[in-house]
Coordinates of C-alpha atoms and ligand atoms in Angstrom, one line a residue:
M1 CA 70.6 77.3 74.1
P2 CA 69.3 80.3 72.2
S3 CA 65.7 80.5 71.4
P4 CA 65.1 80.1 67.3
A5 CA 64.9 84.2 67.1
D6 CA 67.8 84.9 69.3
T7 CA 70.5 87.1 68.6
P8 CA 74.1 85.4 67.5
R9 CA 75.3 83.1 69.9
D10 CA 77.8 85.9 71.7
T11 CA 75.2 88.1 72.5
T12 CA 72.6 86.0 74.0
E13 CA 73.0 87.4 77.6
T14 CA 69.9 89.4 77.8
T15 CA 67.7 86.9 75.9
E16 CA 67.1 84.3 78.1
T17 CA 63.9 85.5 79.9
T18 CA 60.9 86.0 78.2
E19 CA 60.7 82.6 76.4
T20 CA 56.8 81.3 77.5
S21 CA 54.8 79.5 74.7
T22 CA 56.8 76.4 73.9
S23 CA 58.0 73.1 75.2
P24 CA 61.8 72.1 74.7
A25 CA 60.8 69.2 72.8
S26 CA 58.8 71.3 70.3
R27 CA 62.0 73.1 69.8
A28 CA 64.4 70.2 69.3
N29 CA 66.0 71.2 65.9
G30 CA 64.0 68.6 63.3
A31 CA 60.7 68.6 64.8
E32 CA 58.0 69.3 62.4
L33 CA 57.5 73.2 63.1
V34 CA 54.9 74.0 59.9
R35 CA 52.9 71.8 58.1
F36 CA 50.4 72.6 55.3
E37 CA 48.1 69.2 55.0
N38 CA 45.7 69.3 51.8
V39 CA 45.4 73.2 51.5
T40 CA 43.4 74.4 49.0
K41 CA 42.9 78.3 48.6
R42 CA 40.7 79.7 45.8
F43 CA 39.8 83.2 44.9
G44 CA 36.7 83.3 43.3
D45 CA 36.8 80.5 40.6
V46 CA 40.6 80.4 40.6
T47 CA 42.4 77.5 42.4
V48 CA 45.7 79.4 43.4
L49 CA 47.0 76.5 45.7
D50 CA 45.6 72.9 45.0
R51 CA 45.7 70.4 48.2
L52 CA 49.0 71.6 48.7
D53 CA 51.2 69.2 51.2
F54 CA 54.5 70.2 52.7
S55 CA 56.5 70.8 56.0
V56 CA 59.5 72.8 57.6
D57 CA 61.3 71.2 60.6
T58 CA 62.5 73.7 63.2
G59 CA 65.9 75.3 62.4
K60 CA 65.7 74.6 58.8
H61 CA 65.9 76.8 55.8
V62 CA 63.1 76.6 53.3
T63 CA 63.1 78.5 49.9
L64 CA 59.7 78.9 47.7
I65 CA 61.0 79.1 44.1
G66 CA 58.5 79.5 41.0
P67 CA 57.0 81.8 38.4
S68 CA 54.7 84.9 39.0
G69 CA 51.4 83.8 40.1
S70 CA 52.4 80.6 41.1
G71 CA 51.0 81.2 44.7
K72 CA 54.1 81.9 46.8
T73 CA 52.9 84.5 48.7
T74 CA 49.5 82.9 49.2
I75 CA 51.5 80.6 51.3
L76 CA 52.5 83.3 53.5
R77 CA 50.0 85.1 54.0
L78 CA 47.7 81.9 54.5
L79 CA 50.5 81.5 57.3
M80 CA 50.2 85.0 58.6
T81 CA 46.6 84.5 59.0
L82 CA 45.7 87.3 56.3
L83 CA 43.9 84.6 54.1
K84 CA 42.0 81.9 55.1
P85 CA 42.5 78.3 53.5
E86 CA 39.1 77.0 51.5
E87 CA 40.4 73.7 52.4
G88 CA 43.0 71.8 54.2
T89 CA 44.6 72.5 57.8
I90 CA 47.6 74.3 58.6
K91 CA 49.9 73.9 61.9
V92 CA 52.6 75.9 63.5
D93 CA 54.5 74.4 66.3
G94 CA 51.7 71.3 66.8
A95 CA 49.0 73.9 66.8
Y96 CA 46.4 74.3 63.9
L97 CA 46.7 77.7 62.8
T98 CA 42.5 78.2 61.5
H99 CA 41.2 75.3 63.6
E100 CA 41.2 74.5 67.2
E101 CA 40.5 71.2 69.0
R102 CA 37.7 71.0 71.3
D103 CA 36.1 67.7 73.0
G104 CA 38.2 65.8 70.2
T105 CA 36.7 67.8 66.9
L106 CA 38.2 70.6 65.0
V107 CA 36.4 73.4 64.9
K108 CA 37.3 76.7 63.2
A109 CA 39.6 78.8 65.7
G110 CA 38.6 81.8 67.9
E111 CA 40.5 84.8 67.8
K112 CA 42.3 84.5 70.8
H113 CA 43.6 81.0 69.6
V114 CA 44.6 82.6 66.0
R115 CA 46.5 85.1 68.0
E116 CA 48.2 82.9 69.9
V117 CA 49.5 81.1 67.2
R118 CA 50.2 83.8 65.0
K119 CA 52.7 85.3 67.5
K120 CA 54.7 82.3 66.5
I121 CA 55.3 83.7 63.0
G122 CA 57.1 86.8 61.9
M123 CA 57.1 88.1 58.5
V124 CA 59.3 90.8 56.4
F125 CA 57.4 92.3 53.5
Q126 CA 58.9 93.5 50.4
Q127 CA 57.7 97.5 51.4
F128 CA 59.1 97.4 54.8
N129 CA 56.1 98.9 56.5
L130 CA 57.9 100.7 59.4
F131 CA 56.1 103.2 61.6
P132 CA 57.1 106.4 60.0
N133 CA 56.5 108.6 63.1
M134 CA 59.1 106.5 65.4
K135 CA 62.8 106.1 65.3
V136 CA 64.7 103.1 64.9
L137 CA 64.8 101.9 68.4
R138 CA 60.9 102.4 69.2
N139 CA 60.2 100.4 65.9
V140 CA 61.4 97.8 67.2
T141 CA 60.5 98.1 70.6
E142 CA 56.8 98.6 70.3
A143 CA 55.4 95.1 69.5
P144 CA 57.1 93.7 72.1
V145 CA 56.0 96.4 74.6
H146 CA 52.8 96.7 73.5
V147 CA 51.9 93.3 72.1
L148 CA 53.9 90.9 74.4
G149 CA 53.8 92.7 77.3
M150 CA 57.5 92.9 77.7
P151 CA 59.0 95.6 80.5
K152 CA 60.4 98.5 78.3
D153 CA 63.9 98.3 79.6
E154 CA 64.3 94.9 78.6
A155 CA 62.8 95.4 75.2
E156 CA 65.2 98.4 74.5
V157 CA 68.3 95.7 75.6
R158 CA 67.1 93.6 73.2
A159 CA 66.0 96.1 70.4
R160 CA 69.5 97.6 70.8
D161 CA 71.1 93.9 70.2
L162 CA 69.0 93.4 67.2
I163 CA 69.7 96.8 65.6
E164 CA 73.6 95.9 66.1
L165 CA 73.1 92.5 64.5
V166 CA 71.6 94.3 61.3
G167 CA 74.3 96.9 61.7
L168 CA 72.5 100.1 62.5
S169 CA 73.4 101.2 65.7
E170 CA 74.5 104.5 64.7
H171 CA 71.2 105.2 63.6
L172 CA 69.0 104.2 66.3
D173 CA 67.8 107.9 66.6
K174 CA 66.5 108.1 63.0
Y175 CA 63.4 108.0 61.8
P176 CA 62.5 105.7 58.8
S177 CA 62.3 108.6 56.3
Q178 CA 66.0 109.7 57.2
L179 CA 67.0 105.8 56.1
S180 CA 68.2 104.4 53.2
G181 CA 65.8 101.7 51.6
G182 CA 68.3 99.0 52.4
Q183 CA 68.7 100.5 56.1
Q184 CA 64.7 100.4 56.4
Q185 CA 64.7 97.2 55.5
R186 CA 67.7 96.1 58.1
V187 CA 65.2 97.7 60.7
A188 CA 61.9 95.5 59.3
I189 CA 64.3 92.4 60.1
A190 CA 65.3 93.5 63.9
R191 CA 61.7 94.6 64.4
A192 CA 60.5 91.0 63.1
L193 CA 63.1 89.6 65.3
A194 CA 62.0 91.4 68.3
M195 CA 58.8 89.4 68.5
R196 CA 61.0 86.2 69.0
P197 CA 59.0 84.6 66.3
Q198 CA 59.6 80.6 65.8
V199 CA 59.4 81.1 62.1
L200 CA 60.4 84.1 60.1
L201 CA 58.7 84.5 56.5
L202 CA 60.7 86.5 54.2
D203 CA 58.9 87.5 50.8
E204 CA 61.1 88.9 48.2
V205 CA 62.5 91.2 50.9
T206 CA 65.1 92.8 48.5
S207 CA 63.1 93.2 45.1
A208 CA 61.9 97.0 46.1
L209 CA 65.7 97.7 46.6
D210 CA 68.1 99.9 44.6
P211 CA 70.3 97.2 43.1
E212 CA 73.3 98.6 45.4
L213 CA 71.6 98.0 48.3
V214 CA 70.4 94.4 47.9
A215 CA 74.0 92.8 49.0
G216 CA 73.7 94.8 52.5
V217 CA 70.3 93.5 53.3
L218 CA 71.2 89.7 51.6
D219 CA 74.4 89.7 54.0
V220 CA 72.0 90.5 57.0
L221 CA 70.0 87.9 56.1
R222 CA 72.7 85.4 56.0
D223 CA 74.3 86.3 59.0
I224 CA 70.8 85.4 60.8
A225 CA 70.8 82.3 58.9
H226 CA 74.3 81.1 59.9
T227 CA 74.4 82.6 63.6
T228 CA 70.6 82.0 64.9
D229 CA 68.7 79.0 64.8
I230 CA 65.6 80.4 63.9
T231 CA 63.4 78.6 61.0
M232 CA 63.0 80.4 57.9
L233 CA 60.5 80.5 54.9
V234 CA 61.9 82.6 52.4
V235 CA 60.7 83.4 48.8
T236 CA 63.2 85.0 46.6
H237 CA 64.4 85.4 43.3
E238 CA 68.3 85.9 44.5
M239 CA 69.3 82.2 43.7
T240 CA 72.7 82.3 45.0
F241 CA 71.7 83.8 48.0
A242 CA 69.0 80.9 48.6
R243 CA 71.7 78.4 47.3
D244 CA 73.7 79.7 50.2
I245 CA 70.8 79.6 53.0
S246 CA 68.7 76.9 52.3
D247 CA 68.3 73.4 53.5
A248 CA 65.7 72.5 50.7
V249 CA 64.0 74.7 47.7
L250 CA 60.6 74.0 46.6
M251 CA 59.6 74.9 43.0
F252 CA 56.0 75.9 42.6
D253 CA 53.8 76.3 39.4
N254 CA 50.3 76.4 39.3
G255 CA 49.6 76.0 43.1
R256 CA 51.2 72.9 43.0
I257 CA 55.1 71.8 44.4
V258 CA 56.6 70.3 41.2
E259 CA 59.7 69.6 42.5
S260 CA 62.0 69.6 45.7
G261 CA 65.3 69.0 47.3
P262 CA 68.5 70.3 48.5
P263 CA 69.7 73.4 46.6
D264 CA 72.6 71.8 45.2
K265 CA 70.4 69.3 43.1
M266 CA 67.8 71.7 42.6
F267 CA 70.0 74.0 41.1
S268 CA 72.6 72.3 39.5
E269 CA 70.3 69.0 38.4
P270 CA 66.5 69.9 38.2
E271 CA 64.5 67.1 37.5
H272 CA 61.9 68.4 35.9
E273 CA 61.4 70.6 32.6
R274 CA 59.2 73.2 34.5
T275 CA 62.3 74.0 37.0
R276 CA 64.5 73.9 34.3
E277 CA 62.8 76.5 32.2
F278 CA 62.2 78.6 35.3
L279 CA 66.1 78.6 36.7
A280 CA 66.9 79.6 33.1
T281 CA 65.3 82.6 33.4
V282 CA 66.2 83.9 36.9
L283 CA 69.9 82.4 36.8
Ligands
LIG1 N1 43.5 88.8 47.3 C1 43.5 88.4 45.7 N2 42.5 88.4 45.3 C2 42.5 87.2 43.9 N3 43.3 86.7 43.5 C3 44.9 86.8 44.1 C4 44.5 87.4 45.4 N4 45.6 87.2 45.4 C5 46.5 86.8 45.0 N5 45.4 86.5 44.0 C6 45.8 85.6 42.9 O1 46.6 84.3 43.5 C7 47.7 83.8 42.6 C8 48.7 83.7 43.1 O2 49.3 84.8 43.7 P1 50.5 84.7 44.4 O3 50.7 86.4 45.0 O4 50.9 84.3 45.5 O5 51.8 84.4 43.9 P2 53.1 84.5 43.9 O6 53.6 83.3 43.4 O7 53.6 85.4 44.8 O8 53.8 86.0 42.1 P3 54.8 86.8 42.6 O9 56.1 86.3 42.3 O10 54.5 87.3 41.1 O11 54.9 87.5 43.4 C9 47.9 85.0 41.3 O12 47.0 84.4 39.9 C10 47.0 86.3 42.1 O13 46.5 87.0 41.0
LIG2 MG1 54.5 86.9 45.8

């Protein structure tokens, strides 16, 4: 079975080797992969996430929607350990992200623990943040080689597969500045997948692109969603895309989930006035 971050099922030949950290049981589809429990995040006096509870099961694609400032990016930044919650806990694949269990009690996690759990998470940002001085291939091999310690040859074989997956095989030898925004974003997607994350976080990854480049990037993501079993947590204003790929949609307002459900229900028959108002502005 391909691992969640793997290339499509017909190109898995090179992808069997470096799986290390998780037991088969933890990867079974349906097992809980991400859990926020009673998470509160404040900036000064402002409560941005308010005792938030939600979970994402392995292999599922969950989309976060909601008005600007409702806390969507904050959720992803907490998962990336770029922020810490004031209260509550976050678990990834059964391990606490910012805490660890020692002698039966929960203590603040050490850096090593955070680094290990953090490896399970990949993120693609609105601004692609590629390494400008590295060609496409090296952008994708750099972290697997230097962070995961993957042999260079193996990293290159995998990188070529992933670059093919995002439709850029002809651009391996280009620098980011020689690519369009859409192509750069597709490199960023390949680069995130190269780390074999168990969960891929996507934060409005098409919103910085010229309109004519958006469809190409969304097609690549649709392809990844439909042909791999990676878990995805997606923030997007592209509602057709959200409807296509999501197993569940969570509607946020003021740092709380006001409504959640399968995309058909959320987009066609939302229950809450707040969801209806929001969808009227984006659909
Ligand atoms: N580092 C920070 N310091 C202070 N306030 C912050 C910080 N980061 C975010 N906020 C505030 O937290 C709230 C939630 O921000 P967040 O970026 O999560 O919203 P969002 O739902 O992603 O919005 P958008 O759709 O505009 O991207 C906002 O009111 C924002 O101003
Ligand atoms: Mg945001």
